[in-house]
Amino acid sequence: MEEKRMATVVVDGVERTYPCGTPYRAIAAEVQDRYPCDILLVNRGGKLCELHKTVDRDCTLKMVTAQDKPGIQTYERSAVFLLLKAFCDVVGREHAGQISVEYSLSSALFLLVQGGFTLDQALLDRVEARMRELSAAALPIEKRSISTEDAMELFQNAGLVHKAQLLSFRINSRVNVYSLDGFVDYFYGYMAPDTSYIRCFALELFENGFVLRLPTQKDPSQLGEFRPSIKVFRELYQSTLRSQALNASNVAELNTAISQGGATPLILAHEAMMEKKIGDIAAEIAGRKEVRFVMIAGPSSSGKTTFSHRLSTQLRACGLRPHAIATDNYFKNREDTPRDEKGNYDFEGLGAMDVEQFNQDMVRLLKGETVEIPSYNFKKGAREYNGNYLTLEEGDVLVIEGIHCLNDQFTHSLPKESKYRIYISCLTTLNIDGHNRIPTTDVRLLRRIERDARTRGYSAQATIKMWPSVRRGEEENIFPFQDSADVIFNSALIYETALLKPYVQPLLFGVPRDSEEYIEAKRLLKFLNYFLPIPADNVPKTSLMREFVGGGIYHA
């Protein structure tokens, strides 16, 4: 009898020997007690593998839990699959195509449903109870490869029309589908091995739909706090209606428009919608005679610079005279800048700003005095005064952009009525299909990768590496204040990922396979594969997207 081939596997620095064909799940079980939460995937030399996969070579494995980004994404995806299966068990499988995952909302997912049933908390309680039954049963989540044509027919017959339509744009002849107790669906990404891994969830009515509450990456053992921003939710909902009006609610519809020559009308229509919104904001500012400070804040790569320019144009059209002030000019001198716990300068926190000097200058301007506005020399790490004098006269307004512009502590001396606060963010409502959402952070990251490469010479690897730090700064200094804004401006454009694809794709291929950032680069490459590309030729030079791909008329 032929002896079974053995493989040397290194886990947590310890070498072990296993027969080839050993499932990764068995290896994970041996080291599970070293990890505070369930192991969901393994990282084999930079390649993520599901736990049902087996050892076939010598390798080094890193365990992936929900405290890792790929792990929490896997948990969310698996929880959605469990929800869909339970919902269909309770109300009938024919309603599978009428449940749509819309967007993330404060440690939860917001979903809409349609069908011949009443959506109330009693129904959600029944669905949640069924989810818990399925979880307790530890039913396998099975993955299999079928032909793309068979998958299209399967989803068409199940009423999942957009899934079938999406697959029609795939070049691959085969596609992976997942099944759970006879319920089959297609997902973008990895899954847990069985339902027992999904134990932390809750369903609650919210607005005109419901939310699937989930744990966070920081603490996967309990539900994340659900404190949604109602203003952001309403802007997301209005954006969803705009996408529906443009017949581009998902990637399948967008690809259809592109393939049929409809990209340019789509671009121009969405740009017109955005310009109208900016004009409406300018008109509201002009109608508030006491407003002298337009404060703009938003997370990285939201398009704040171009928005500020376009808003200034609209303010001029309303008879006002806008003047731009960058809060960066009020950084403290380098020797006075606080440091973080690692000893690095903390330029993100409010402590890095000379809050008192900013308030003194703004109050003097409000009184009609002439003020010399500083400029910050980043090479020297010091404020300089170069004769830039400013006096606020009748009809003058200051357009001020910066991280802390929505934080009242930053403008504590300015009367509330003198400020008009704008929160801008790329709030993506386009989804891959009804069951696979696109995180807004993914689109911002793609924007950032392209802009960093074009304007700063950064590699995609460098941008991906610094992204978690950028996100932490946003969580601390921007998101807590978004509801204090007078208006939310959504800078997402329905066509932008298709536009960014030919720019970002080569940059992502440049991420070394042996780097920690490769897994994220590969995930983004797979994501971009769903989109047909759009050339930039017919994107207006005033478009917010020009801030990222170049060719615009505005300069920072």
Coordinates of C-alpha atoms in Angstrom, one line a residue:
M1 CA 0.0 0.0 0.0
E2 CA 1.4 3.4 -1.1
E3 CA 2.5 5.6 1.9
K4 CA 0.6 8.9 2.0
R5 CA 2.6 12.0 1.1
M6 CA 3.3 14.3 4.0
A7 CA 3.6 18.1 4.2
T8 CA 5.5 20.3 6.6
V9 CA 3.2 23.1 7.8
V10 CA 4.5 26.0 9.9
V11 CA 1.8 27.5 12.2
D12 CA 2.7 30.3 14.7
G13 CA 6.4 29.6 14.2
V14 CA 6.0 25.9 15.0
E15 CA 6.6 23.1 12.4
R16 CA 4.1 20.3 12.2
T17 CA 3.7 17.4 9.8
Y18 CA 0.4 16.5 8.3
P19 CA -0.7 14.0 5.6
C20 CA -1.5 15.8 2.3
G21 CA -5.3 16.1 2.1
T22 CA -5.7 17.3 5.7
P23 CA -8.3 20.0 5.8
Y24 CA -7.2 23.4 7.1
R25 CA -10.1 23.3 9.5
A26 CA -8.4 20.3 11.3
I27 CA -5.2 22.3 11.7
A28 CA -7.1 25.4 12.8
A29 CA -8.8 23.3 15.5
E30 CA -5.4 22.3 17.0
V31 CA -4.4 26.0 17.6
Q32 CA -7.9 27.5 18.2
D33 CA -7.3 27.8 21.9
R34 CA -4.5 30.4 21.2
Y35 CA -7.0 32.8 19.6
P36 CA -9.7 34.8 21.3
C37 CA -12.3 34.2 18.6
D38 CA -13.1 31.6 15.9
I39 CA -10.6 31.0 13.1
L40 CA -12.5 31.6 9.9
L41 CA -9.8 31.4 7.2
V42 CA -6.1 30.7 6.8
N43 CA -3.5 32.8 5.0
R44 CA -1.2 30.4 3.1
G45 CA 1.8 32.5 2.0
G46 CA -0.3 35.5 1.0
K47 CA -3.3 33.5 -0.4
L48 CA -6.5 33.3 1.6
C49 CA -8.0 29.8 1.8
E50 CA -11.3 28.6 3.2
L51 CA -11.2 26.0 5.9
H52 CA -12.6 23.2 3.8
K53 CA -9.5 23.4 1.6
T54 CA -6.8 20.8 2.2
V55 CA -3.0 20.8 2.6
D56 CA -1.3 19.9 -0.6
R57 CA 2.3 21.2 -0.1
D58 CA 4.8 22.4 2.5
C59 CA 3.6 25.8 3.6
T60 CA 3.4 28.5 6.3
L61 CA -0.1 29.3 7.6
K62 CA -1.4 32.4 9.4
M63 CA -4.8 32.0 11.1
V64 CA -7.4 34.6 10.2
T65 CA -10.2 35.5 12.7
A66 CA -12.9 38.2 12.7
Q67 CA -10.3 40.5 14.3
D68 CA -8.7 40.6 10.9
K69 CA -10.3 42.5 8.0
P70 CA -10.7 39.5 5.7
G71 CA -12.2 37.6 8.7
I72 CA -14.8 40.1 9.6
Q73 CA -15.7 40.4 5.9
T74 CA -16.2 36.6 5.8
Y75 CA -18.3 36.8 8.9
E76 CA -20.6 39.4 7.5
R77 CA -20.9 37.6 4.2
S78 CA -21.8 34.3 5.9
A79 CA -24.3 36.1 8.2
V80 CA -26.0 37.5 5.1
F81 CA -26.2 34.0 3.6
L82 CA -27.7 32.7 6.8
L83 CA -30.2 35.5 6.9
L84 CA -31.3 34.9 3.3
K85 CA -31.7 31.2 3.9
A86 CA -33.7 31.8 7.1
F87 CA -35.9 34.5 5.4
C88 CA -36.8 32.1 2.6
D89 CA -37.6 29.3 5.1
V90 CA -40.0 31.6 6.9
V91 CA -41.7 33.5 4.0
G92 CA -41.0 31.2 1.0
R93 CA -38.1 30.7 -1.4
E94 CA -39.8 32.7 -4.1
H95 CA -39.0 35.9 -2.2
A96 CA -35.2 35.4 -2.3
G97 CA -34.9 38.0 -5.1
Q98 CA -36.9 40.5 -3.2
I99 CA -34.4 40.9 -0.4
S100 CA -31.6 43.4 -1.0
V101 CA -28.6 44.4 1.1
E102 CA -28.3 48.1 0.6
Y103 CA -25.5 49.6 2.7
S104 CA -23.6 49.5 6.0
L105 CA -25.1 51.5 8.8
S106 CA -23.4 51.8 12.2
S107 CA -22.2 48.2 12.8
A108 CA -25.2 46.8 10.9
L109 CA -26.4 46.3 7.4
F110 CA -29.6 48.0 6.1
L111 CA -31.9 45.8 4.0
L112 CA -35.0 46.3 2.0
V113 CA -37.6 43.7 1.2
Q114 CA -40.6 43.4 -1.0
G115 CA -43.2 40.7 -1.2
G116 CA -46.6 39.4 -0.3
F117 CA -46.0 39.6 3.5
T118 CA -46.0 42.3 6.2
L119 CA -42.5 43.4 7.4
D120 CA -42.8 43.8 11.2
Q121 CA -40.8 43.0 14.2
A122 CA -42.8 39.8 14.7
L123 CA -41.7 38.5 11.3
L124 CA -38.1 39.5 12.0
D125 CA -38.2 37.7 15.3
R126 CA -39.3 34.5 13.5
V127 CA -36.5 34.9 10.9
E128 CA -34.0 35.5 13.7
A129 CA -35.2 32.4 15.5
R130 CA -34.8 30.4 12.3
M131 CA -31.2 31.8 11.9
R132 CA -30.4 30.6 15.4
E133 CA -31.8 27.1 14.6
L134 CA -29.7 26.9 11.5
S135 CA -26.6 28.2 13.4
A136 CA -27.1 25.5 16.1
A137 CA -27.4 22.8 13.5
A138 CA -23.9 23.6 12.2
L139 CA -25.0 23.1 8.6
P140 CA -22.2 23.1 6.1
I141 CA -21.8 26.0 3.7
E142 CA -20.7 24.2 0.6
K143 CA -18.8 25.7 -2.4
R144 CA -18.9 24.3 -5.8
S145 CA -17.9 25.3 -9.3
I146 CA -20.5 25.2 -12.1
S147 CA -20.5 26.6 -15.6
T148 CA -21.4 30.3 -15.9
E149 CA -24.3 29.4 -18.2
D150 CA -25.7 27.0 -15.7
A151 CA -25.3 29.6 -13.0
M152 CA -27.1 32.2 -15.1
E153 CA -30.0 29.8 -15.7
L154 CA -30.1 28.9 -12.0
F155 CA -30.4 32.5 -10.8
Q156 CA -32.8 33.5 -13.6
N157 CA -35.2 30.7 -12.6
A158 CA -34.8 31.8 -8.9
G159 CA -35.8 35.3 -9.7
L160 CA -32.3 36.7 -9.0
V161 CA -32.3 38.5 -12.4
H162 CA -29.4 40.9 -11.6
K163 CA -27.1 38.0 -10.6
A164 CA -27.8 36.3 -13.9
Q165 CA -27.3 39.6 -15.7
L166 CA -24.0 40.3 -13.8
L167 CA -22.6 36.9 -14.8
S168 CA -23.3 37.6 -18.4
F169 CA -20.4 40.1 -18.3
R170 CA -18.0 37.5 -16.8
I171 CA -15.4 36.1 -19.2
N172 CA -14.7 33.0 -17.0
S173 CA -16.5 29.9 -18.2
R174 CA -17.1 28.7 -14.6
V175 CA -18.2 30.4 -11.4
N176 CA -18.2 29.4 -7.8
V177 CA -21.6 29.2 -6.0
Y178 CA -22.4 28.5 -2.4
S179 CA -25.2 26.3 -1.0
L180 CA -26.7 26.1 2.4
D181 CA -29.2 23.3 3.0
G182 CA -30.3 23.5 -0.7
F183 CA -30.4 27.3 -0.9
V184 CA -27.9 28.4 -3.6
D185 CA -26.4 31.9 -4.0
Y186 CA -23.4 33.7 -5.5
F187 CA -21.1 35.8 -3.2
Y188 CA -18.1 38.0 -3.8
G189 CA -15.6 36.6 -1.3
Y190 CA -15.0 33.8 1.1
M191 CA -17.4 32.0 3.5
A192 CA -17.2 30.3 6.9
P193 CA -17.2 26.5 6.7
D194 CA -20.6 26.1 8.5
T195 CA -23.4 27.9 10.1
S196 CA -22.1 27.3 13.7
Y197 CA -19.5 30.0 13.2
I198 CA -22.3 32.7 12.9
R199 CA -23.7 33.2 16.4
C200 CA -23.6 36.9 17.0
F201 CA -26.4 38.8 15.1
A202 CA -29.8 40.5 15.6
L203 CA -32.6 41.8 13.4
E204 CA -34.4 45.0 14.1
L205 CA -36.9 47.1 12.1
F206 CA -35.4 50.4 10.9
E207 CA -37.1 53.1 8.8
N208 CA -38.7 51.4 5.8
G209 CA -36.6 48.3 6.1
F210 CA -34.6 46.4 8.7
V211 CA -31.1 46.0 9.9
L212 CA -28.9 43.0 10.4
R213 CA -26.8 43.9 13.4
L214 CA -23.3 42.4 13.5
P215 CA -20.2 42.4 15.7
T216 CA -17.2 44.6 14.9
Q217 CA -13.7 43.8 14.0
K218 CA -12.6 45.3 17.3
D219 CA -14.8 42.9 19.4
P220 CA -16.3 40.1 17.4
S221 CA -17.7 38.5 20.5
Q222 CA -20.6 40.9 20.9
L223 CA -22.9 43.1 18.7
G224 CA -21.5 46.5 17.8
E225 CA -23.3 49.5 19.0
F226 CA -26.1 50.6 16.7
R227 CA -26.2 54.4 16.7
P228 CA -26.9 55.3 13.1
S229 CA -26.5 58.8 11.6
I230 CA -30.0 59.6 10.5
K231 CA -28.7 62.4 8.2
V232 CA -26.3 60.1 6.5
F233 CA -29.0 57.4 6.2
R234 CA -31.4 59.8 4.5
E235 CA -28.7 60.9 2.1
L236 CA -27.9 57.3 1.3
Y237 CA -31.6 56.7 0.7
Q238 CA -32.0 59.7 -1.6
S239 CA -28.9 58.6 -3.5
T240 CA -30.5 55.2 -3.9
L241 CA -33.5 56.8 -5.5
R242 CA -31.2 58.8 -7.8
S243 CA -29.5 55.6 -8.9
Q244 CA -32.8 54.0 -9.6
A245 CA -33.8 57.0 -11.7
L246 CA -30.6 56.5 -13.8
N247 CA -31.3 52.8 -14.1
A248 CA -28.0 52.0 -12.5
S249 CA -28.7 50.5 -9.1
N250 CA -26.2 47.7 -9.4
V251 CA -23.1 46.7 -11.4
A252 CA -25.2 44.6 -13.9
E253 CA -27.3 47.7 -14.8
L254 CA -24.2 49.9 -15.1
N255 CA -22.4 47.3 -17.3
T256 CA -25.5 47.1 -19.5
A257 CA -25.5 50.8 -20.0
I258 CA -21.8 50.9 -20.8
S259 CA -22.1 48.0 -23.2
Q260 CA -25.0 49.6 -25.1
G261 CA -23.2 52.9 -25.5
G262 CA -25.0 54.7 -22.7
A263 CA -22.0 55.7 -20.6
T264 CA -21.8 59.3 -21.7
P265 CA -25.5 60.1 -21.0
L266 CA -25.1 58.4 -17.6
I267 CA -22.0 60.4 -16.8
L268 CA -23.6 63.7 -17.8
A269 CA -26.9 63.0 -16.0
H270 CA -25.2 62.2 -12.7
E271 CA -22.9 65.2 -13.0
A272 CA -25.9 67.4 -13.6
M273 CA -27.6 66.0 -10.5
M274 CA -24.5 66.7 -8.5
E275 CA -24.2 70.3 -9.8
K276 CA -27.9 70.9 -9.0
K277 CA -27.2 69.8 -5.4
I278 CA -24.2 72.1 -5.1
G279 CA -26.3 74.9 -6.5
D280 CA -29.0 74.2 -4.0
I281 CA -26.5 74.3 -1.1
A282 CA -25.1 77.7 -2.4
A283 CA -28.6 79.1 -2.6
E284 CA -29.4 78.1 1.0
I285 CA -26.1 79.7 2.1
A286 CA -26.9 82.9 0.3
G287 CA -30.4 82.9 1.9
R288 CA -28.8 82.9 5.4
K289 CA -27.5 86.4 5.5
E290 CA -25.7 85.9 8.8
V291 CA -23.5 83.0 7.4
R292 CA -19.9 84.1 7.0
F293 CA -18.1 80.8 7.4
V294 CA -18.8 77.7 5.3
M295 CA -17.1 74.8 7.1
I296 CA -16.4 71.7 5.1
A297 CA -15.2 68.4 6.5
G298 CA -15.2 64.8 5.3
P299 CA -13.1 61.6 5.2
S300 CA -10.1 61.1 3.0
S301 CA -10.7 61.0 -0.8
S302 CA -14.2 62.5 -0.5
G303 CA -13.3 65.1 -3.1
K304 CA -13.3 68.1 -0.7
T305 CA -11.0 70.2 -2.8
T306 CA -13.0 70.0 -6.0
F307 CA -16.3 70.4 -4.1
S308 CA -15.0 73.6 -2.5
H309 CA -14.1 75.0 -5.9
R310 CA -17.5 74.1 -7.4
L311 CA -19.3 75.4 -4.4
S312 CA -17.4 78.7 -4.6
T313 CA -18.5 79.0 -8.3
Q314 CA -22.1 78.6 -7.3
L315 CA -21.7 81.0 -4.4
R316 CA -20.4 83.6 -6.9
A317 CA -23.5 82.9 -9.1
C318 CA -25.6 83.8 -6.0
G319 CA -23.9 87.1 -5.7
L320 CA -21.4 86.2 -2.9
R321 CA -17.6 86.5 -2.9
P322 CA -16.0 83.3 -1.5
H323 CA -12.5 83.2 -0.1
A324 CA -10.8 79.9 0.6
I325 CA -8.9 79.3 3.8
A326 CA -7.2 76.0 4.5
T327 CA -7.1 75.0 8.2
D328 CA -3.7 73.4 7.5
N329 CA -2.3 76.9 7.8
Y330 CA -3.2 76.8 11.5
F331 CA -1.1 73.8 12.4
K332 CA 1.0 74.3 15.5
N333 CA 4.7 74.8 14.9
R334 CA 6.4 71.4 14.8
E335 CA 8.0 71.6 18.2
D336 CA 4.5 72.2 19.8
T337 CA 2.8 69.4 17.9
P338 CA 1.7 66.5 20.2
R339 CA 2.9 63.0 19.7
D340 CA 1.0 59.7 19.7
E341 CA 1.6 56.6 21.8
K342 CA 4.3 55.5 19.4
G343 CA 6.2 58.8 19.6
N344 CA 5.2 60.0 16.2
Y345 CA 3.7 63.4 15.5
D346 CA -0.1 63.4 15.7
F347 CA -1.2 65.7 12.9
E348 CA -4.7 64.3 12.9
G349 CA -5.9 65.2 16.4
L350 CA -7.3 68.6 17.4
G351 CA -4.3 69.1 19.6
A352 CA -2.2 69.6 16.4
M353 CA -4.2 72.8 15.6
D354 CA -3.6 76.3 17.0
V355 CA -7.3 76.5 17.9
E356 CA -7.0 79.8 19.8
Q357 CA -5.1 81.6 17.0
F358 CA -7.7 80.4 14.5
N359 CA -10.6 81.6 16.6
Q360 CA -8.9 85.0 17.3
D361 CA -8.3 85.6 13.6
M362 CA -11.9 84.5 12.6
V363 CA -13.5 86.7 15.3
R364 CA -11.5 89.7 14.2
L365 CA -12.6 89.0 10.6
L366 CA -16.2 88.8 11.7
K367 CA -15.8 92.2 13.4
G368 CA -14.6 93.7 10.1
E369 CA -11.0 93.9 11.0
T370 CA -8.1 93.2 8.6
V371 CA -6.2 90.0 9.4
E372 CA -3.0 88.6 8.1
I373 CA -3.7 85.0 7.3
P374 CA -0.7 82.6 7.9
S375 CA 0.7 80.0 5.6
Y376 CA 2.2 76.8 7.0
N377 CA 5.6 75.8 5.7
F378 CA 5.5 72.0 6.0
K379 CA 9.2 71.6 5.2
K380 CA 10.2 73.9 8.1
G381 CA 7.3 72.8 10.3
A382 CA 6.3 76.4 11.1
R383 CA 3.7 79.0 10.4
E384 CA 4.8 82.0 8.3
Y385 CA 3.3 85.4 7.5
N386 CA 3.8 86.5 4.0
G387 CA 1.5 89.5 3.6
N388 CA -1.7 87.7 2.9
Y389 CA -4.2 90.2 4.3
L390 CA -8.0 89.6 4.4
T391 CA -11.0 91.8 5.3
L392 CA -14.5 90.5 5.3
E393 CA -16.9 92.9 3.6
E394 CA -20.6 92.7 2.8
G395 CA -21.2 89.6 0.6
D396 CA -17.8 88.0 1.5
V397 CA -17.9 84.4 2.9
L398 CA -15.0 82.2 3.9
V399 CA -14.9 78.6 2.5
I400 CA -12.9 76.7 5.1
E401 CA -12.0 73.1 4.6
G402 CA -10.4 70.8 7.2
I403 CA -10.6 67.7 9.3
H404 CA -12.1 69.5 12.3
C405 CA -14.5 71.9 10.6
L406 CA -17.5 70.1 12.1
N407 CA -16.1 70.0 15.6
D408 CA -17.5 72.9 17.7
Q409 CA -14.3 72.9 19.8
F410 CA -12.4 74.1 16.8
T411 CA -14.7 77.1 16.2
H412 CA -15.8 77.7 19.8
S413 CA -15.6 81.5 19.6
L414 CA -17.7 81.8 16.4
P415 CA -21.5 82.4 16.7
K416 CA -23.5 79.3 15.6
E417 CA -25.5 81.4 13.1
S418 CA -22.3 82.5 11.4
K419 CA -21.4 79.0 10.4
Y420 CA -22.8 76.7 7.7
R421 CA -21.4 73.2 8.1
I422 CA -21.1 70.7 5.3
Y423 CA -20.2 67.0 5.7
I424 CA -19.0 65.5 2.4
S425 CA -18.4 61.8 1.9
C426 CA -18.3 59.2 -0.9
L427 CA -21.5 57.3 0.1
T428 CA -21.7 54.5 -2.5
T429 CA -25.1 53.1 -3.1
L430 CA -24.2 51.1 -6.2
N431 CA -23.9 47.4 -5.2
I432 CA -22.6 44.4 -7.1
D433 CA -26.0 42.8 -6.8
G434 CA -28.9 42.5 -4.3
H435 CA -26.9 40.4 -1.9
N436 CA -23.4 41.8 -2.4
R437 CA -22.8 45.4 -1.3
I438 CA -19.9 47.6 -2.1
P439 CA -18.3 49.2 1.0
T440 CA -18.0 53.0 0.7
T441 CA -14.4 52.7 2.0
D442 CA -13.4 50.5 -1.0
V443 CA -14.3 53.3 -3.4
R444 CA -12.5 55.9 -1.4
L445 CA -9.4 53.6 -1.2
L446 CA -9.5 53.2 -5.0
R447 CA -9.7 57.0 -5.4
R448 CA -6.8 57.4 -2.9
I449 CA -4.6 54.8 -4.7
E450 CA -4.9 56.6 -8.0
R451 CA -4.4 60.1 -6.6
D452 CA -1.4 59.1 -4.5
A453 CA 0.3 57.5 -7.5
R454 CA -0.4 60.5 -9.8
T455 CA 0.4 63.4 -7.4
R456 CA 2.7 61.9 -4.8
G457 CA 4.4 59.1 -6.6
Y458 CA 3.2 56.5 -3.9
S459 CA 2.8 52.9 -4.8
A460 CA -0.5 51.1 -4.3
Q461 CA 1.3 49.1 -1.6
A462 CA 2.2 52.2 0.3
T463 CA -1.3 53.6 0.1
I464 CA -2.9 50.3 1.2
K465 CA -0.4 50.1 4.1
M466 CA -1.3 53.5 5.5
W467 CA -5.1 53.2 4.9
P468 CA -5.9 51.6 8.4
S469 CA -4.2 54.6 10.0
V470 CA -6.2 57.0 7.9
R471 CA -9.4 55.2 8.8
R472 CA -8.6 55.4 12.5
G473 CA -8.1 59.2 12.2
E474 CA -11.5 59.4 10.5
E475 CA -13.2 57.4 13.2
E476 CA -11.8 59.7 15.9
N477 CA -12.0 63.1 14.3
I478 CA -14.6 63.2 11.6
F479 CA -17.4 60.6 11.9
P480 CA -18.4 61.6 15.4
F481 CA -19.4 65.0 14.2
Q482 CA -21.2 64.2 10.9
D483 CA -24.7 64.7 12.3
S484 CA -23.8 68.3 13.4
A485 CA -23.7 69.3 9.7
D486 CA -26.3 71.5 8.1
V487 CA -26.2 69.3 5.0
I488 CA -24.7 66.0 3.9
F489 CA -23.2 66.0 0.4
N490 CA -22.7 62.6 -1.3
S491 CA -19.7 62.8 -3.6
A492 CA -20.1 59.3 -5.0
L493 CA -20.6 59.0 -8.7
I494 CA -22.4 56.0 -10.1
Y495 CA -19.8 55.5 -12.9
E496 CA -16.6 56.1 -10.9
T497 CA -15.4 52.6 -10.3
A498 CA -15.7 51.8 -14.0
L499 CA -13.7 55.0 -14.7
L500 CA -11.0 54.2 -12.1
K501 CA -10.6 50.6 -13.2
P502 CA -8.0 51.2 -16.0
Y503 CA -6.1 53.6 -13.8
V504 CA -6.0 51.5 -10.6
Q505 CA -5.7 48.0 -12.0
P506 CA -2.1 48.3 -13.1
L507 CA -1.1 49.9 -9.8
L508 CA -2.7 47.0 -7.9
F509 CA -0.8 44.4 -10.0
G510 CA 2.4 46.1 -8.9
V511 CA 1.8 45.1 -5.2
P512 CA 4.4 42.4 -4.4
R513 CA 3.0 38.9 -3.8
D514 CA 5.1 38.4 -0.7
S515 CA 3.9 41.6 0.9
E516 CA 1.2 41.9 3.6
E517 CA -0.7 44.3 1.4
Y518 CA -1.1 41.7 -1.5
I519 CA -4.2 40.1 0.0
E520 CA -6.0 43.5 -0.1
A521 CA -4.7 44.3 -3.5
K522 CA -5.9 40.9 -4.8
R523 CA -9.4 41.5 -3.3
L524 CA -9.6 44.9 -5.0
L525 CA -8.5 43.4 -8.3
K526 CA -11.3 40.8 -8.1
F527 CA -13.7 43.5 -7.2
L528 CA -12.7 45.6 -10.3
N529 CA -13.2 42.5 -12.5
Y530 CA -17.0 43.0 -12.2
F531 CA -16.9 46.3 -14.0
L532 CA -16.6 47.2 -17.6
P533 CA -14.2 50.2 -18.0
I534 CA -15.2 53.7 -19.0
P535 CA -12.7 56.1 -20.7
A536 CA -12.3 59.5 -19.2
D537 CA -12.8 61.4 -22.5
N538 CA -16.3 62.5 -21.7
V539 CA -15.9 63.2 -18.0
P540 CA -16.3 67.0 -17.6
K541 CA -13.2 68.9 -16.6
T542 CA -15.1 70.2 -13.6
S543 CA -16.0 66.7 -12.4
L544 CA -15.1 65.7 -8.9
M545 CA -13.4 62.6 -10.4
R546 CA -10.8 64.9 -12.1
E547 CA -9.4 65.4 -8.6
F548 CA -8.3 61.7 -8.8
V549 CA -7.6 60.9 -12.4
G550 CA -6.3 64.3 -13.5
G551 CA -7.3 66.5 -16.4
G552 CA -9.4 68.9 -14.3
I553 CA -9.5 72.7 -14.3
Y554 CA -9.2 73.2 -10.6
H555 CA -5.9 73.3 -8.7
A556 CA -5.5 72.7 -4.9

